[in-house]
Coordinates of C-alpha atoms in Angstrom, one line a residue:
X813 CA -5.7 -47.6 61.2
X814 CA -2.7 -49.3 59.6
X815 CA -3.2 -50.8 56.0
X816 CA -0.7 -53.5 56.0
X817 CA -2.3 -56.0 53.2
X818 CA -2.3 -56.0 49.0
X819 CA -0.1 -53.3 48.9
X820 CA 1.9 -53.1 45.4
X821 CA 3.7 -49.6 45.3
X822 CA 6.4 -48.6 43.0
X823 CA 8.0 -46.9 40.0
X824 CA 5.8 -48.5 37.7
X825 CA 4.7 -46.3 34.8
X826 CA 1.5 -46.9 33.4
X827 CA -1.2 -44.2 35.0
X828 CA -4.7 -45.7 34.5
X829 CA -3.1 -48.8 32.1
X830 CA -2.4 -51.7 34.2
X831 CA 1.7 -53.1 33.4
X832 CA 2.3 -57.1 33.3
X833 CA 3.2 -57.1 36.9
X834 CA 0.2 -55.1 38.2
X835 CA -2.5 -57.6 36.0
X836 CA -1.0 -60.8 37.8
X837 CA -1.3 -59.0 41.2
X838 CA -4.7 -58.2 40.1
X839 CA -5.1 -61.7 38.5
X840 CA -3.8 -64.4 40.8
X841 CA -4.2 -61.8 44.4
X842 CA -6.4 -59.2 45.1
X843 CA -9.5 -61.0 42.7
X844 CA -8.8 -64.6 44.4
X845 CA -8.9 -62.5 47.9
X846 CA -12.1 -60.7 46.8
X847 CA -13.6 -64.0 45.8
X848 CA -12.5 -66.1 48.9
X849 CA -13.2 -62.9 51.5
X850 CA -16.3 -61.1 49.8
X851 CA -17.7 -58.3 50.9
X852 CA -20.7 -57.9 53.8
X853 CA -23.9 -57.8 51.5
X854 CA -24.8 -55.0 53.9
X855 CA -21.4 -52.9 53.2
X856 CA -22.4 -53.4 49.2
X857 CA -23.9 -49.9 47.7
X858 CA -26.9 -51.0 46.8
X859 CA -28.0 -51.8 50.1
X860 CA -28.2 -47.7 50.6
X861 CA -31.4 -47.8 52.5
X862 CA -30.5 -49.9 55.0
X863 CA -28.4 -50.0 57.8
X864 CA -25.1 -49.1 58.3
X865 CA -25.1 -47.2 54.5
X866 CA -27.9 -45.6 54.9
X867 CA -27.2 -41.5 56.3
X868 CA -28.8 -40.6 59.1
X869 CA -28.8 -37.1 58.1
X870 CA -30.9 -37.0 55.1
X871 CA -31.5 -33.3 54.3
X872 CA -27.3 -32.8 54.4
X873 CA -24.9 -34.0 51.4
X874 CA -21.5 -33.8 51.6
X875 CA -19.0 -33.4 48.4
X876 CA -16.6 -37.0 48.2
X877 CA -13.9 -34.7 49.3
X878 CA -15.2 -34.0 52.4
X879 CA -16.1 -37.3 53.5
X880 CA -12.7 -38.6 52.7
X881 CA -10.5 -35.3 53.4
X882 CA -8.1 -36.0 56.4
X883 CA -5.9 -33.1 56.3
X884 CA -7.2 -31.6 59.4
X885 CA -7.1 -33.7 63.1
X886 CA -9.7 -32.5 64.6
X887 CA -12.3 -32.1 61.0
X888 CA -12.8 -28.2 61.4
X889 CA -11.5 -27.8 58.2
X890 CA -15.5 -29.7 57.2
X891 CA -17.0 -27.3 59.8
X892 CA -15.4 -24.0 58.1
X893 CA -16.2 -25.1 54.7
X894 CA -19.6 -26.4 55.3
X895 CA -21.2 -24.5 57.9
X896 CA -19.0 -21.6 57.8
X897 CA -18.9 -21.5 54.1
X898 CA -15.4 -20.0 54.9
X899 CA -13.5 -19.2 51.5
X900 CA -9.9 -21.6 51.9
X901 CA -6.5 -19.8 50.5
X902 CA -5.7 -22.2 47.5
X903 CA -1.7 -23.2 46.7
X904 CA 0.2 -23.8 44.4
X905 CA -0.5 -27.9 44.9
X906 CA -3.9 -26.9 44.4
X907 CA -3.2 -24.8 41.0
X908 CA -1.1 -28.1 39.9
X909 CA -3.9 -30.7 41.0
X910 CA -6.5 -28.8 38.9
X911 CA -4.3 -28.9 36.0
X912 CA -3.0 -31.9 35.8
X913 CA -6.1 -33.7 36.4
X914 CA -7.8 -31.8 33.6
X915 CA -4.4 -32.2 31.1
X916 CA -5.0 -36.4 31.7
X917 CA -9.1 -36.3 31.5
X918 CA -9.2 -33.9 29.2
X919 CA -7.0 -35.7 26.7
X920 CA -7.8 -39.2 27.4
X921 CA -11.3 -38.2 26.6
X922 CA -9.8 -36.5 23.5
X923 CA -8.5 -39.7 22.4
X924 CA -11.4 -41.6 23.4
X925 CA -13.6 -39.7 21.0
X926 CA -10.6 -39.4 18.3
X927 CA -10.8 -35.5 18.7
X928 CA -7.6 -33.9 17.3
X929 CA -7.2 -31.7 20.4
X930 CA -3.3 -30.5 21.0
X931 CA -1.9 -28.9 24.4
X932 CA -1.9 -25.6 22.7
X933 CA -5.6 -25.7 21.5
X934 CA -6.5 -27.0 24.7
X935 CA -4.4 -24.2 27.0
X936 CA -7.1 -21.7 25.5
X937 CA -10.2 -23.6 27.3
X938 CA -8.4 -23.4 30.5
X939 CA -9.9 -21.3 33.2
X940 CA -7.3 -19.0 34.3
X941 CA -9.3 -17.4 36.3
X942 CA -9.6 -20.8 38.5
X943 CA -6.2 -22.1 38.6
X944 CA -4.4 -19.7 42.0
X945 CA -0.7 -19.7 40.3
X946 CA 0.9 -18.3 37.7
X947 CA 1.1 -19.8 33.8
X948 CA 4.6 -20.6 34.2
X949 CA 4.3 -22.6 37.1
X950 CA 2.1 -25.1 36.1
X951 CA 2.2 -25.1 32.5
X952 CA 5.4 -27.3 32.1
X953 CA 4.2 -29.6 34.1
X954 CA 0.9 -29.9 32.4
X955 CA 2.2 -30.1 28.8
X956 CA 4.8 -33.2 29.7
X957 CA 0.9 -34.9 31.5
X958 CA -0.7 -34.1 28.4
X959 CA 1.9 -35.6 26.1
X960 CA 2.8 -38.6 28.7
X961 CA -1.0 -39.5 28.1
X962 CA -1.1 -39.7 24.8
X963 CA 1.9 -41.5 23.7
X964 CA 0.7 -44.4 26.2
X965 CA -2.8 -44.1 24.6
X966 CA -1.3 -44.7 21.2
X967 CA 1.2 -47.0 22.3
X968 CA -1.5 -49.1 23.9
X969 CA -3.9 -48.8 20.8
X970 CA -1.0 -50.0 18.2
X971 CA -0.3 -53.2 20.5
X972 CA -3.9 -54.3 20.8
X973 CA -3.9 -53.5 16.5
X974 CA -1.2 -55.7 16.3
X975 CA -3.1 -58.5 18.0
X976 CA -6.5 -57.9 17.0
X977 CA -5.4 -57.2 13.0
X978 CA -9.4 -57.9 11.8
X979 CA -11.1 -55.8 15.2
X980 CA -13.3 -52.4 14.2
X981 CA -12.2 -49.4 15.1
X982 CA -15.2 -48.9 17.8
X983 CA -13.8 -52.4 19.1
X984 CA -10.1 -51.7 19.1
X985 CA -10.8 -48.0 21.3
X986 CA -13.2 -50.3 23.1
X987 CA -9.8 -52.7 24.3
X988 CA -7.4 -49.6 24.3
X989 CA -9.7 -47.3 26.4
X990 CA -11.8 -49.1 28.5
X991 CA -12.3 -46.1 30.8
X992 CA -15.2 -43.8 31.9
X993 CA -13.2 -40.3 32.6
X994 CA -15.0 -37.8 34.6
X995 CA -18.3 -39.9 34.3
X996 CA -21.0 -38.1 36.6
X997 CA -22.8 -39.8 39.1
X998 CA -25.1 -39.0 41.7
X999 CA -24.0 -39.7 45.4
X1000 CA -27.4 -38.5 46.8
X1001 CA -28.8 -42.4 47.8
X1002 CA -25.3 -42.0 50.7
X1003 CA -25.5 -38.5 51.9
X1004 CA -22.9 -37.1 49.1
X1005 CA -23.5 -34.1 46.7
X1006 CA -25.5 -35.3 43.0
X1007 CA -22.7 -34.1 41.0
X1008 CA -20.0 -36.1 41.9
X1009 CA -17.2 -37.2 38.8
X1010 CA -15.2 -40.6 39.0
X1011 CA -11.5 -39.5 37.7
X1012 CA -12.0 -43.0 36.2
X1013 CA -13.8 -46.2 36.1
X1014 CA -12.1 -49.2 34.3
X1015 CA -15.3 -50.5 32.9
X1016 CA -13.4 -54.3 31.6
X1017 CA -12.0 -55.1 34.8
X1018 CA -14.1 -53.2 37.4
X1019 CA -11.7 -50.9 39.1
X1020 CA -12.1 -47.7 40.6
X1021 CA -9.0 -45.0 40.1
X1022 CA -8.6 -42.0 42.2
X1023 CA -6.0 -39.8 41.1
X1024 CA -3.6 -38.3 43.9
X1025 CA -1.1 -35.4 42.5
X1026 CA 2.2 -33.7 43.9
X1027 CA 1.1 -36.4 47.1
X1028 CA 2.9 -39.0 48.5
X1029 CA 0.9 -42.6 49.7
X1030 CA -1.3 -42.4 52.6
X1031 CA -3.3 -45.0 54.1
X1032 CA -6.5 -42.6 53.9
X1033 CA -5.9 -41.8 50.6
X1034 CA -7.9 -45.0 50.1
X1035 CA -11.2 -43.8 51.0
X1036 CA -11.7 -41.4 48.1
X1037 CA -12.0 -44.6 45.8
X1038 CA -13.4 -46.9 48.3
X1039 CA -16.1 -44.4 48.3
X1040 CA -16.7 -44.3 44.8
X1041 CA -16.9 -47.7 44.2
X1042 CA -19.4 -47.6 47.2
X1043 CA -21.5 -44.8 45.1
X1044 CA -21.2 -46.5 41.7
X1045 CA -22.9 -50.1 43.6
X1046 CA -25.5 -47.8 44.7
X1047 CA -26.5 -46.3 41.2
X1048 CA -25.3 -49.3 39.2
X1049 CA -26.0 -52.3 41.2
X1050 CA -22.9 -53.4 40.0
X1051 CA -20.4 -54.7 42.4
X1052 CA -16.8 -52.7 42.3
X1053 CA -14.2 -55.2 44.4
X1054 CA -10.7 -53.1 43.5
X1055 CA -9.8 -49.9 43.6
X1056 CA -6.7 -48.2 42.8
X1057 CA -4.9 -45.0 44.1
X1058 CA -2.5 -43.8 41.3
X1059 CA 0.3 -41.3 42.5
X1060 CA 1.5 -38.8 40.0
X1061 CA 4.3 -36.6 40.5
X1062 CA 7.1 -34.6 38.9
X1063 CA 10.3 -34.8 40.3
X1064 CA 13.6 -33.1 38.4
X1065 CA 11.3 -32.5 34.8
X1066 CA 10.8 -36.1 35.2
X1067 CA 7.3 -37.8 35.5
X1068 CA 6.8 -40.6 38.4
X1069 CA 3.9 -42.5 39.0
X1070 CA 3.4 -45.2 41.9
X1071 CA 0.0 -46.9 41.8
X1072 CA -1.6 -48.6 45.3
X1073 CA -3.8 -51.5 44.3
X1074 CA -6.3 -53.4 46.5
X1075 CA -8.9 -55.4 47.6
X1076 CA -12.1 -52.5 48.9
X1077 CA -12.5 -55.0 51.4
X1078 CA -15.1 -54.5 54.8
X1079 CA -12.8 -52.6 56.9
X1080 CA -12.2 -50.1 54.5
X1081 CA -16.2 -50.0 53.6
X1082 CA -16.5 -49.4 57.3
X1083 CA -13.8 -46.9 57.7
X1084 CA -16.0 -44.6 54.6
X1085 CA -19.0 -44.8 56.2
X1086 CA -17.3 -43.8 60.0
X1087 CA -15.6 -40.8 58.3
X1088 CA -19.2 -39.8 56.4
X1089 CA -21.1 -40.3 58.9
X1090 CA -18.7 -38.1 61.6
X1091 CA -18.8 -35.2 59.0
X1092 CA -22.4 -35.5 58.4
X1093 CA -23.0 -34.7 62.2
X1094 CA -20.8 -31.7 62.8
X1095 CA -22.8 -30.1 59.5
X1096 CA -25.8 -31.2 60.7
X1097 CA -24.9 -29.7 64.9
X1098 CA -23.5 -27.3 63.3
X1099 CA -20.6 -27.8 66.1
X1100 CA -16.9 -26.4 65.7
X1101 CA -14.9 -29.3 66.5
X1102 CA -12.2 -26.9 67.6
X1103 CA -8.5 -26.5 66.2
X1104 CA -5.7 -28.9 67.1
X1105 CA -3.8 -28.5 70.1
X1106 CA -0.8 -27.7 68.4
X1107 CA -0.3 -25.6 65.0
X1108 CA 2.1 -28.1 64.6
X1109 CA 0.3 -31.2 64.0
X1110 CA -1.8 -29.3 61.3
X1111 CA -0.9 -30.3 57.5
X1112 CA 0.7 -27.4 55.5
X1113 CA -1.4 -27.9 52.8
X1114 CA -4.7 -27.1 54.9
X1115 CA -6.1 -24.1 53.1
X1116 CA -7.9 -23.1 56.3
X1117 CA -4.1 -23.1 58.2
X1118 CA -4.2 -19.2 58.3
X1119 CA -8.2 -19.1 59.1
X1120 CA -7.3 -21.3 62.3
X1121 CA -3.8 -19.6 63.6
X1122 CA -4.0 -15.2 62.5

């Protein structure tokens, strides 16, 4: 499946805050598409008991990983992890995705709550014991995350001041920080595990962030919000029509972030629920889909490469 359509990828620096040029894409594109197209009420979450939403496996639930996961060809990689319960050997893209997702949700919700939490009081909750590298590989990094945040927080929060001079606090964080970070939500209703956490929701406009590290854009990195937004209409009942895939790397000491906006039209609704429902079957046959014919056309990233190929 090629995605060809309201694409908007580049340099743009802005993580889960939308720049000028990405609000008039949003503005004038993807929410006049999304209001011309519409999605199938069927393909809406809410319609989870019905037809083609509704699992067929009902006793089996899947983490959102899983479902949308498309590291290995053939899906053995959801056969050893589910049915094997097979322990994967973590990397050091692994060690840097767990960090840096919890140095931007960790103080984004700091600022949310006004907390005075700084990097160094905030290195002593991490679990050391979960992160598979060493301190000084990931701990750059996650300090220039943590303070990247931050200054756009408060560099967002003194521009809507400046605006909104006679706003209350509560209603000036409300405009800044319109985000639910790390809200839980239960995917049960589609066949997903109950303890699922949105990186973040953008409650003013509706969209659905997944956040992608040390990755560069795939068309299937799509799903993981697409799926989300599915989950939230199922719980909610509120419709979710955008999602966004943000990108953040760190290339040279230097922070880059690209950000894929779009419309989570029917064809990527249907493209979740083909990938759910695939995985839901091998866990449920219990069936070893096999490895690849060729070591080669694995990903390097595959925790289960070694399982598959010593």
């Amino acid at each position: 499946m090629k995605i060809t359509e309201f694409k908007l990828r580049g340099e743009i620096a802005g993580l889960y805050f939308l720049s000028d040029l990405e609000h008039k894409y949003l503005i004038h594109r993807l929410l006049t598409v999304a209001r011309e197209v519409g999605v199938s009420p069927e393909l809406r979450g809410w319609n989870w008991h019905e037809a083609p939403l509704k699992p067929y496996y009902e006793d089996i639930k899947l983490p959102m990983y899983v479902v949308c996961s498309k590291y290995c060809p053939t899906d053995r990689d959801v056969y050893l992890s589910q049915v094997e319960k097979a322990k994967g050997i973590l990397n050091l893209k692994m060690a840097l995705g767990k960090m840096l997702h919890g140095a931007v949700s960790d103080s984004l919700q700091a600022f949310i709550q006004r907390r005075k939490l700084d990097f160094e009081s905030w290195l002593q909750k991490v679990r050391w014991n979960e992160i598979p590298a060493k301190r000084e590989d990931v701990l750059k990094p996650a300090e220039m995350v943590w303070h990247y945040v931050i200054k756009q927080c408060e560099a967002k929060y003194a521009e809507i001041a400046a605006r909104q001079p006679y706003a209350s606090e509560q209603d000036l964080m409300a405009s800044t920080v319109p985000f639910l970070i790390e809200h839980k939500i239960s995917g049960e209703l589609l066949g997903l595990s109950g303890l699922l956490s949105l990186d973040c929701y953008d409650y003013l406009r509706a969209i659905m962030f997944d956040l992608k590290v040390e990755s560069e854009p795939q068309d299937w990195h799509r799903l993981a919000p697409v799926g989300y937004a599915i989950v939230f209409e199922s719980v909610y009942e509120v419709p979710v029509n955008i999602c966004c895939t943000i990108y953040l790397n760190l290339r040279d000491d230097k922070i880059t972030v690209k950000k894929d906006l779009f419309f989570a039209n029917d064809e990527l609704r249907n493209w979740w629920i083909e990938e759910r429902d695939r995985k839901l079957e091998i866990v449920a046959e219990k069936r070893d889909p096999g490895k690849p014919s060729q070591s080669s056309q694995c990903d390097n990233n595959c925790i289960y490469y070694k399982l598959c190929y010593t």
